[in-house]
Amino acid sequence: MMGLLQTGTGFWNPLVWSVSLFIIVLLVYFIRFFGEKKYKPGTEQTMPFCSGSHPSELPIRANSIYWGFFKAMDKHYKALNRIHTGLLDDYVFWFIIVIVIMLTVLSIGGL
Amino acid sequence: MIAFWFKILLIPIVVLFGLFIGLLYKGIDRILAARMQLRVGPPISQPYRDFKKLMVKDNIIPRNAVKWLFNLMPVAALSTTLIILLYVPLGGTMPLLEGQGDLILVLYLLIFPALALILGGFSSNSPYAIIGAQREMIVLMSYEFPLSIISISIAWLLSFTQPGANVFSFLVITNNIIWGLVGPMGFIGLILLFVVLLFVMQGELGRVPFDVAVADTEIAGGVLAEYSGRNLALFYLANTTKVVVIGSLIIALFLPWNISDFFSVAGFSAHIFNALFFLIKLFVVTFLGSSLIRVAVARLKINQVVSAYWIHAMSVALLGLILIWVDVALQTL
């Protein structure tokens, strides 16, 4: 089949994917076409819902995105912070330790 | 080439099948959830009516929203959900685009609907929607890890039993039922992977206990807070169709049996038997992976979602992988 890309472990055909997606997008727009198009621009209807407050009163900080990760992985981060000393000797030490672990795993796996 | 164009002509049929079955199973899910909570529940046709109602409502675009992105994302979410249906086995038959994409492609495509939801939320210019989009992003990153471990485990198992075969191809996966390739230890490992995949399904569908991104009672619909009318209708369809997508993926990986051989049926009747059996399997998977869990437990907090997937689900999935590895090692001794 023309355009089939094979990586040795996986395969996909971007041309077939593109043609299929194009057809599906047309079908989706066809469904959307039957929906109501109108609304009342510039009225209260278009104000973002904010439980009665003005949106500017509830600023959302971009860095809050990772709050869940920081909270869930708190112990992990604390452990990492402890070994993150800033001393080059310590980083080389950890580098060697990780290399030794990786080589051990690869040796056991027979690779 | 003729076969290819014939397949292209079949795309609308697969799309209609996905949309119809998705809404039907949503109706069944709502009735079952209601009965488990000692409520009467809505009629089975309620999701169809909800869709119809949304289509006649005003399609409001919030002030200062990024209009083109806000309108494009519902279309992107539904389109990218529907295209996955072309790559996964449906109704007991091979995928419509069999040989044109594999399991890895499906895993990548599964990210797109969630990304469309996230971009739609960010483009809304609403604090609730932005919080919801941020949460959806965290949930997406959380369940991808165990999902990858499960897929790789199955491919790795097949690479041992089917050397040289394309282990990510759905043809190879469905023709080699994994339960018969392992001993008792590997069997337990596969059960663990199956259970984790059911939990991943909840995250993919954004349902309780992993519905932090929409969380009606906390953030008023979150990522969908500003969506209404036909835009919301498309997101609604994307969500209901995703049930069919994820359910079909789980069936292809873990439950690919067909029933026609059991009844010694051939020809067109075999396709009917297999299609009906597929719908039953889809019902069982959606009931176990969605309806039962969402009724039995409460919503988790966002940090608990991360822990549930990154620590608990991942540990169980890795344990499953280790058990399969030990099982294969014992068999080859």
Short mmCIF file of C-alpha atoms in Angstrom, two decimals:
data_model
loop_
_atom_site.label_atom_id
_atom_site.label_comp_id
_atom_site.label_asym_id
_atom_site.label_seq_id
_atom_site.Cartn_x
_atom_site.Cartn_y
_atom_site.Cartn_z
CA MET A 1 0.00 0.00 0.00
CA MET A 2 1.33 3.41 -0.96
CA GLY A 3 2.57 5.59 1.88
CA LEU A 4 2.85 2.87 4.54
CA LEU A 5 5.61 3.75 6.99
CA GLN A 6 7.24 0.84 8.82
CA THR A 7 9.64 1.31 11.71
CA GLY A 8 10.45 -2.34 12.23
CA THR A 9 8.23 -2.57 15.30
CA GLY A 10 5.26 -0.46 14.22
CA PHE A 11 3.54 0.83 11.11
CA TRP A 12 1.06 3.46 9.98
CA ASN A 13 -0.05 5.12 6.81
CA PRO A 14 -0.24 8.94 7.11
CA LEU A 15 -1.94 9.28 3.70
CA VAL A 16 -4.80 6.95 4.63
CA TRP A 17 -5.02 8.63 8.03
CA SER A 18 -5.24 12.09 6.43
CA VAL A 19 -7.92 11.05 3.91
CA SER A 20 -9.95 9.32 6.64
CA LEU A 21 -9.65 12.28 8.98
CA PHE A 22 -10.75 14.66 6.21
CA ILE A 23 -13.88 12.58 5.59
CA ILE A 24 -14.68 12.36 9.30
CA VAL A 25 -14.18 16.11 9.81
CA LEU A 26 -16.63 16.72 6.96
CA LEU A 27 -19.14 14.38 8.64
CA VAL A 28 -18.69 16.14 11.98
CA TYR A 29 -19.16 19.56 10.39
CA PHE A 30 -22.27 18.14 8.70
CA ILE A 31 -23.68 17.20 12.13
CA ARG A 32 -22.65 20.60 13.52
CA PHE A 33 -24.37 22.39 10.64
CA PHE A 34 -27.79 21.29 11.98
CA GLY A 35 -27.16 22.89 15.37
CA GLU A 36 -28.30 26.36 16.41
CA LYS A 37 -25.75 28.96 15.30
CA LYS A 38 -27.11 32.04 17.05
CA TYR A 39 -26.33 33.66 20.40
CA LYS A 40 -26.42 37.21 21.74
CA PRO A 41 -22.93 38.74 21.46
CA GLY A 42 -22.11 41.61 23.80
CA THR A 43 -24.81 40.73 26.35
CA GLU A 44 -24.61 39.20 29.83
CA GLN A 45 -25.01 35.84 28.10
CA THR A 46 -21.37 35.93 26.99
CA MET A 47 -19.89 36.75 30.40
CA PRO A 48 -17.77 33.80 31.61
CA PHE A 49 -19.46 32.02 34.52
CA CYS A 50 -17.72 32.89 37.75
CA SER A 51 -20.27 32.17 40.49
CA GLY A 52 -21.34 35.83 40.54
CA SER A 53 -17.82 37.28 40.69
CA HIS A 54 -16.06 39.08 37.87
CA PRO A 55 -13.53 36.79 36.09
CA SER A 56 -10.73 39.24 36.90
CA GLU A 57 -11.35 38.59 40.61
CA LEU A 58 -10.36 34.96 40.17
CA PRO A 59 -6.97 34.96 38.47
CA ILE A 60 -5.61 31.47 37.82
CA ARG A 61 -1.83 31.17 38.04
CA ALA A 62 -0.20 29.15 35.28
CA ASN A 63 2.10 27.33 37.68
CA SER A 64 -0.86 25.89 39.58
CA ILE A 65 -1.07 23.29 36.81
CA TYR A 66 1.53 21.13 38.54
CA TRP A 67 0.00 21.38 41.99
CA GLY A 68 -1.46 17.86 41.80
CA PHE A 69 1.90 16.37 40.85
CA PHE A 70 3.81 18.28 43.54
CA LYS A 71 1.30 17.26 46.18
CA ALA A 72 1.10 13.59 45.16
CA MET A 73 4.85 13.18 44.70
CA ASP A 74 5.75 15.28 47.76
CA LYS A 75 7.89 12.57 49.42
CA HIS A 76 9.67 11.89 46.16
CA TYR A 77 10.48 15.58 45.63
CA LYS A 78 11.72 15.95 49.23
CA ALA A 79 14.05 12.98 48.75
CA LEU A 80 15.32 14.49 45.49
CA ASN A 81 15.79 17.89 47.11
CA ARG A 82 17.95 16.32 49.83
CA ILE A 83 20.38 14.78 47.32
CA HIS A 84 20.35 17.90 45.12
CA THR A 85 23.29 19.49 46.96
CA GLY A 86 24.84 21.56 44.16
CA LEU A 87 28.23 19.83 44.62
CA LEU A 88 29.75 18.38 41.44
CA ASP A 89 31.22 15.42 43.34
CA ASP A 90 27.75 14.35 44.45
CA TYR A 91 26.36 14.51 40.90
CA VAL A 92 29.25 12.41 39.53
CA PHE A 93 28.65 9.94 42.37
CA TRP A 94 24.96 9.58 41.45
CA PHE A 95 25.84 9.39 37.75
CA ILE A 96 28.17 6.44 38.41
CA ILE A 97 25.58 4.73 40.65
CA VAL A 98 22.88 4.99 37.93
CA ILE A 99 25.30 3.69 35.25
CA VAL A 100 26.18 0.72 37.47
CA ILE A 101 22.48 -0.08 38.06
CA MET A 102 21.70 0.18 34.32
CA LEU A 103 24.63 -2.04 33.35
CA THR A 104 23.64 -4.59 36.01
CA VAL A 105 20.06 -4.71 34.70
CA LEU A 106 21.28 -5.01 31.10
CA SER A 107 23.73 -7.77 32.07
CA ILE A 108 21.01 -9.75 33.84
CA GLY A 109 18.76 -9.27 30.82
CA GLY A 110 21.54 -10.66 28.62
CA LEU A 111 21.60 -7.63 26.32
CA MET B 1 -6.75 0.23 -4.74
CA ILE B 2 -10.45 -0.57 -5.27
CA ALA B 3 -10.52 -2.21 -1.85
CA PHE B 4 -9.09 0.98 -0.35
CA TRP B 5 -11.79 3.22 -1.86
CA PHE B 6 -14.44 0.71 -0.81
CA LYS B 7 -13.15 1.00 2.77
CA ILE B 8 -13.26 4.78 2.51
CA LEU B 9 -16.93 4.53 1.52
CA LEU B 10 -17.59 2.46 4.66
CA ILE B 11 -16.25 5.18 6.98
CA PRO B 12 -19.67 6.89 7.44
CA ILE B 13 -21.19 3.53 8.48
CA VAL B 14 -18.52 2.98 11.14
CA VAL B 15 -19.00 6.58 12.31
CA LEU B 16 -22.77 6.14 12.61
CA PHE B 17 -22.27 2.83 14.44
CA GLY B 18 -19.92 4.48 16.95
CA LEU B 19 -22.23 7.45 17.54
CA PHE B 20 -25.37 5.33 17.89
CA ILE B 21 -23.86 2.66 20.16
CA GLY B 22 -22.10 5.30 22.26
CA LEU B 23 -25.38 7.09 23.00
CA LEU B 24 -27.19 3.78 23.58
CA TYR B 25 -24.61 2.62 26.13
CA LYS B 26 -24.75 6.02 27.81
CA GLY B 27 -28.49 5.48 28.26
CA ILE B 28 -27.93 1.98 29.66
CA ASP B 29 -25.18 3.27 31.94
CA ARG B 30 -27.47 5.98 33.34
CA ILE B 31 -30.29 3.52 34.01
CA LEU B 32 -27.98 1.02 35.71
CA ALA B 33 -26.33 3.74 37.80
CA ALA B 34 -29.77 5.00 38.85
CA ARG B 35 -30.99 1.51 39.80
CA MET B 36 -27.86 0.88 41.88
CA GLN B 37 -28.64 4.11 43.75
CA LEU B 38 -32.30 3.08 44.19
CA ARG B 39 -33.51 5.68 41.68
CA VAL B 40 -35.76 5.10 38.67
CA GLY B 41 -33.41 6.85 36.27
CA PRO B 42 -34.06 8.35 32.84
CA PRO B 43 -35.39 6.41 29.84
CA ILE B 44 -32.82 4.68 27.64
CA SER B 45 -33.41 7.28 24.93
CA GLN B 46 -32.40 10.17 27.23
CA PRO B 47 -28.87 10.67 25.73
CA TYR B 48 -30.41 11.04 22.24
CA ARG B 49 -32.84 13.62 23.63
CA ASP B 50 -30.02 15.42 25.45
CA PHE B 51 -28.08 15.65 22.20
CA LYS B 52 -31.15 16.93 20.35
CA LYS B 53 -31.78 19.51 23.07
CA LEU B 54 -28.19 20.77 22.98
CA MET B 55 -28.40 21.19 19.20
CA VAL B 56 -31.28 23.67 19.51
CA LYS B 57 -29.74 25.71 22.34
CA ASP B 58 -27.78 28.94 21.78
CA ASN B 59 -24.17 28.32 20.82
CA ILE B 60 -22.65 30.90 23.18
CA ILE B 61 -19.07 32.05 22.70
CA PRO B 62 -17.75 33.75 25.85
CA ARG B 63 -16.43 37.30 25.80
CA ASN B 64 -12.67 37.47 25.02
CA ALA B 65 -12.52 33.78 24.16
CA VAL B 66 -10.23 32.67 21.32
CA LYS B 67 -13.19 32.18 18.99
CA TRP B 68 -11.66 30.01 16.24
CA LEU B 69 -10.01 27.67 18.77
CA PHE B 70 -13.13 27.58 20.94
CA ASN B 71 -15.24 26.50 17.93
CA LEU B 72 -12.63 24.17 16.42
CA MET B 73 -11.90 22.04 19.48
CA PRO B 74 -15.31 20.29 19.75
CA VAL B 75 -14.96 19.29 16.07
CA ALA B 76 -11.38 18.12 16.71
CA ALA B 77 -12.42 16.13 19.80
CA LEU B 78 -15.20 14.25 18.01
CA SER B 79 -13.23 13.74 14.78
CA THR B 80 -10.16 12.33 16.53
CA THR B 81 -12.34 10.06 18.67
CA LEU B 82 -14.19 8.73 15.64
CA ILE B 83 -11.04 8.07 13.61
CA ILE B 84 -9.78 5.64 16.28
CA LEU B 85 -12.82 3.47 15.51
CA LEU B 86 -11.31 2.82 12.08
CA TYR B 87 -8.15 1.33 13.62
CA VAL B 88 -9.57 -0.93 16.37
CA PRO B 89 -11.42 -4.23 15.79
CA LEU B 90 -15.18 -3.62 15.92
CA GLY B 91 -18.07 -6.07 16.03
CA GLY B 92 -15.88 -9.16 16.00
CA THR B 93 -14.19 -8.20 12.72
CA MET B 94 -10.81 -6.73 11.88
CA PRO B 95 -10.45 -2.91 11.87
CA LEU B 96 -11.69 -1.13 8.77
CA LEU B 97 -8.16 0.24 8.21
CA GLU B 98 -6.41 -3.01 9.16
CA GLY B 99 -2.76 -2.90 8.11
CA GLN B 100 -2.75 0.92 7.97
CA GLY B 101 -2.07 1.55 11.64
CA ASP B 102 -1.23 -0.37 14.78
CA LEU B 103 -1.66 -0.28 18.55
CA ILE B 104 0.98 2.45 18.95
CA LEU B 105 -0.97 4.69 16.57
CA VAL B 106 -4.17 4.08 18.55
CA LEU B 107 -2.40 5.00 21.81
CA TYR B 108 -1.20 8.26 20.23
CA LEU B 109 -4.63 9.03 18.78
CA LEU B 110 -6.22 8.53 22.20
CA ILE B 111 -4.35 11.62 23.40
CA PHE B 112 -5.95 13.93 20.82
CA PRO B 113 -9.53 14.12 22.21
CA ALA B 114 -8.16 14.98 25.65
CA LEU B 115 -5.86 17.61 24.13
CA ALA B 116 -8.83 19.11 22.25
CA LEU B 117 -10.71 19.32 25.55
CA ILE B 118 -7.72 21.01 27.20
CA LEU B 119 -7.27 23.57 24.40
CA GLY B 120 -11.02 24.22 24.35
CA GLY B 121 -10.91 24.94 28.09
CA PHE B 122 -7.91 27.26 27.82
CA SER B 123 -9.51 29.16 24.93
CA SER B 124 -12.69 29.79 26.96
CA ASN B 125 -11.34 32.72 28.99
CA SER B 126 -13.07 31.39 32.09
CA PRO B 127 -11.38 30.69 35.44
CA TYR B 128 -13.37 27.48 35.93
CA ALA B 129 -12.57 26.25 32.42
CA ILE B 130 -8.87 27.01 32.89
CA ILE B 131 -8.82 25.09 36.19
CA GLY B 132 -10.62 22.23 34.44
CA ALA B 133 -8.14 22.28 31.54
CA GLN B 134 -5.21 22.21 33.96
CA ARG B 135 -6.76 19.26 35.77
CA GLU B 136 -7.48 17.43 32.51
CA MET B 137 -3.82 17.83 31.58
CA ILE B 138 -2.74 16.27 34.88
CA VAL B 139 -5.20 13.39 34.50
CA LEU B 140 -3.98 12.80 30.93
CA MET B 141 -0.33 12.65 32.04
CA SER B 142 -1.28 10.38 34.94
CA TYR B 143 -3.10 7.58 33.12
CA GLU B 144 -0.79 7.49 30.10
CA PHE B 145 1.96 5.78 32.11
CA PRO B 146 0.01 2.67 33.23
CA LEU B 147 -1.65 2.49 29.80
CA SER B 148 1.79 2.34 28.16
CA ILE B 149 2.97 -0.38 30.56
CA ILE B 150 -0.10 -2.51 29.76
CA SER B 151 0.36 -2.17 25.98
CA ILE B 152 4.08 -2.86 26.12
CA SER B 153 3.52 -5.89 28.41
CA ILE B 154 1.14 -7.48 25.90
CA ALA B 155 3.43 -6.72 22.95
CA TRP B 156 6.41 -8.07 24.90
CA LEU B 157 4.53 -11.29 25.71
CA LEU B 158 3.59 -11.73 22.06
CA SER B 159 7.17 -11.08 20.95
CA PHE B 160 8.23 -14.18 22.89
CA THR B 161 5.45 -16.45 21.68
CA GLN B 162 5.27 -15.07 18.11
CA PRO B 163 8.88 -14.24 17.21
CA GLY B 164 9.16 -12.18 14.06
CA ALA B 165 5.48 -11.19 14.06
CA ASN B 166 4.42 -7.54 14.18
CA VAL B 167 3.33 -7.60 17.82
CA PHE B 168 1.64 -4.19 17.71
CA SER B 169 -0.63 -5.22 14.85
CA PHE B 170 -4.24 -5.86 15.87
CA LEU B 171 -4.27 -8.83 13.50
CA VAL B 172 -1.52 -10.51 15.55
CA ILE B 173 -2.99 -9.40 18.88
CA THR B 174 -6.51 -10.70 18.20
CA ASN B 175 -5.36 -13.94 16.55
CA ASN B 176 -3.18 -14.85 19.55
CA ILE B 177 -5.36 -14.76 22.64
CA ILE B 178 -2.93 -13.82 25.39
CA TRP B 179 -4.63 -15.86 28.15
CA GLY B 180 -3.59 -19.08 26.42
CA LEU B 181 0.05 -18.03 26.08
CA VAL B 182 0.87 -17.94 29.79
CA GLY B 183 1.00 -20.25 32.80
CA PRO B 184 -0.71 -19.63 36.19
CA MET B 185 1.68 -16.85 37.22
CA GLY B 186 1.36 -15.05 33.92
CA PHE B 187 -2.41 -15.50 34.14
CA ILE B 188 -2.47 -13.57 37.44
CA GLY B 189 -0.24 -10.95 35.82
CA LEU B 190 -2.72 -10.53 32.96
CA ILE B 191 -5.63 -10.20 35.39
CA LEU B 192 -3.75 -7.39 37.16
CA LEU B 193 -3.14 -5.63 33.82
CA PHE B 194 -6.82 -6.03 32.90
CA VAL B 195 -7.96 -4.49 36.20
CA VAL B 196 -5.56 -1.55 35.77
CA LEU B 197 -6.85 -1.02 32.22
CA LEU B 198 -10.41 -0.80 33.56
CA PHE B 199 -9.24 1.98 35.90
CA VAL B 200 -7.45 3.72 33.03
CA MET B 201 -10.77 3.57 31.15
CA GLN B 202 -12.37 5.71 33.87
CA GLY B 203 -9.65 8.33 33.51
CA GLU B 204 -9.91 8.30 29.71
CA LEU B 205 -13.65 8.83 29.96
CA GLY B 206 -13.33 11.47 32.68
CA ARG B 207 -15.80 9.72 34.95
CA VAL B 208 -15.99 9.34 38.73
CA PRO B 209 -13.60 8.96 40.56
CA PHE B 210 -11.36 10.63 37.95
CA ASP B 211 -13.76 13.37 36.79
CA VAL B 212 -11.81 16.19 38.44
CA ALA B 213 -11.61 18.10 35.14
CA VAL B 214 -15.37 18.65 34.96
CA ALA B 215 -16.39 18.17 38.64
CA ASP B 216 -19.82 19.87 38.41
CA THR B 217 -20.21 20.36 42.16
CA GLU B 218 -16.74 21.91 42.59
CA ILE B 219 -15.88 23.85 39.45
CA ALA B 220 -19.25 24.03 37.67
CA GLY B 221 -18.37 21.78 34.76
CA GLY B 222 -14.72 22.89 34.69
CA VAL B 223 -13.27 22.50 31.24
CA LEU B 224 -16.77 22.51 29.70
CA ALA B 225 -18.14 25.34 31.86
CA GLU B 226 -18.44 27.81 28.96
CA TYR B 227 -19.52 25.37 26.27
CA SER B 228 -23.16 25.25 25.21
CA GLY B 229 -25.34 24.41 22.23
CA ARG B 230 -23.89 22.54 19.29
CA ASN B 231 -20.30 22.85 20.55
CA LEU B 232 -21.24 21.11 23.80
CA ALA B 233 -23.26 18.57 21.80
CA LEU B 234 -20.12 17.59 19.88
CA PHE B 235 -18.11 17.20 23.10
CA TYR B 236 -21.01 15.12 24.46
CA LEU B 237 -20.87 12.85 21.41
CA ALA B 238 -17.07 12.60 21.69
CA ASN B 239 -17.41 11.40 25.27
CA THR B 240 -20.11 8.82 24.55
CA THR B 241 -18.23 7.53 21.47
CA LYS B 242 -15.04 7.22 23.49
CA VAL B 243 -16.79 4.50 25.52
CA VAL B 244 -17.02 2.43 22.33
CA VAL B 245 -13.40 3.25 21.44
CA ILE B 246 -11.90 2.31 24.82
CA GLY B 247 -14.24 -0.67 25.22
CA SER B 248 -13.24 -1.98 21.77
CA LEU B 249 -9.56 -1.52 22.61
CA ILE B 250 -9.93 -3.49 25.86
CA ILE B 251 -11.86 -6.23 24.02
CA ALA B 252 -9.16 -6.42 21.31
CA LEU B 253 -6.37 -6.71 23.87
CA PHE B 254 -7.95 -8.97 26.47
CA LEU B 255 -11.24 -10.47 25.20
CA PRO B 256 -10.91 -11.01 21.44
CA TRP B 257 -12.90 -14.26 21.31
CA ASN B 258 -15.63 -14.74 18.73
CA ILE B 259 -18.66 -16.92 19.28
CA SER B 260 -19.31 -18.14 15.72
CA ASP B 261 -16.79 -21.00 16.01
CA PHE B 262 -18.41 -22.17 19.25
CA PHE B 263 -21.80 -22.50 17.52
CA SER B 264 -20.21 -23.73 14.27
CA VAL B 265 -21.83 -20.90 12.32
CA ALA B 266 -20.33 -19.64 9.07
CA GLY B 267 -20.94 -16.96 6.46
CA PHE B 268 -23.10 -13.92 7.11
CA SER B 269 -24.72 -15.52 10.19
CA ALA B 270 -21.28 -15.78 11.79
CA HIS B 271 -20.81 -12.01 11.41
CA ILE B 272 -24.19 -11.39 13.08
CA PHE B 273 -23.35 -13.75 15.95
CA ASN B 274 -19.92 -12.17 16.44
CA ALA B 275 -21.31 -8.64 16.28
CA LEU B 276 -23.95 -9.43 18.93
CA PHE B 277 -21.33 -11.12 21.10
CA PHE B 278 -19.11 -8.04 20.70
CA LEU B 279 -21.95 -5.80 21.93
CA ILE B 280 -22.39 -8.06 24.98
CA LYS B 281 -18.65 -7.92 25.71
CA LEU B 282 -18.74 -4.14 25.27
CA PHE B 283 -21.60 -3.94 27.76
CA VAL B 284 -19.71 -6.07 30.31
CA VAL B 285 -16.54 -3.99 29.92
CA THR B 286 -18.38 -0.66 30.20
CA PHE B 287 -20.37 -1.92 33.17
CA LEU B 288 -17.28 -3.15 35.04
CA GLY B 289 -15.00 -0.31 33.97
CA SER B 290 -17.41 2.58 34.16
CA SER B 291 -20.91 2.15 35.61
CA LEU B 292 -19.94 0.03 38.62
CA ILE B 293 -16.90 2.09 39.61
CA ARG B 294 -18.58 5.47 39.24
CA VAL B 295 -21.47 4.43 41.46
CA ALA B 296 -19.32 2.66 44.06
CA VAL B 297 -16.78 5.39 44.80
CA ALA B 298 -16.58 9.15 45.29
CA ARG B 299 -14.53 11.65 43.31
CA LEU B 300 -10.82 11.77 44.11
CA LYS B 301 -8.87 14.96 44.64
CA ILE B 302 -6.39 15.88 41.90
CA ASN B 303 -3.35 14.81 43.93
CA GLN B 304 -5.13 11.53 44.72
CA VAL B 305 -5.69 10.98 40.98
CA VAL B 306 -1.96 11.33 40.38
CA SER B 307 -1.17 8.94 43.26
CA ALA B 308 -3.81 6.47 42.09
CA TYR B 309 -2.31 6.24 38.60
CA TRP B 310 1.40 6.96 39.09
CA ILE B 311 1.90 5.01 42.31
CA HIS B 312 -0.89 2.45 42.76
CA ALA B 313 -1.95 1.63 39.19
CA MET B 314 1.62 1.73 37.94
CA SER B 315 2.84 -0.53 40.76
CA VAL B 316 0.10 -3.06 40.02
CA ALA B 317 0.82 -2.88 36.26
CA LEU B 318 4.56 -3.37 36.86
CA LEU B 319 3.77 -6.31 39.17
CA GLY B 320 1.67 -7.77 36.36
CA LEU B 321 4.55 -7.29 33.92
CA ILE B 322 7.03 -8.93 36.33
CA LEU B 323 4.69 -11.92 36.85
CA ILE B 324 4.39 -12.36 33.06
CA TRP B 325 8.18 -12.05 32.72
CA VAL B 326 8.77 -14.71 35.42
CA ASP B 327 6.13 -16.93 33.81
CA VAL B 328 7.76 -16.68 30.37
CA ALA B 329 11.20 -17.25 31.93
CA LEU B 330 9.95 -20.41 33.68
CA GLN B 331 8.41 -21.69 30.44
CA THR B 332 11.64 -21.21 28.51
CA LEU B 333 13.78 -22.98 31.16
#
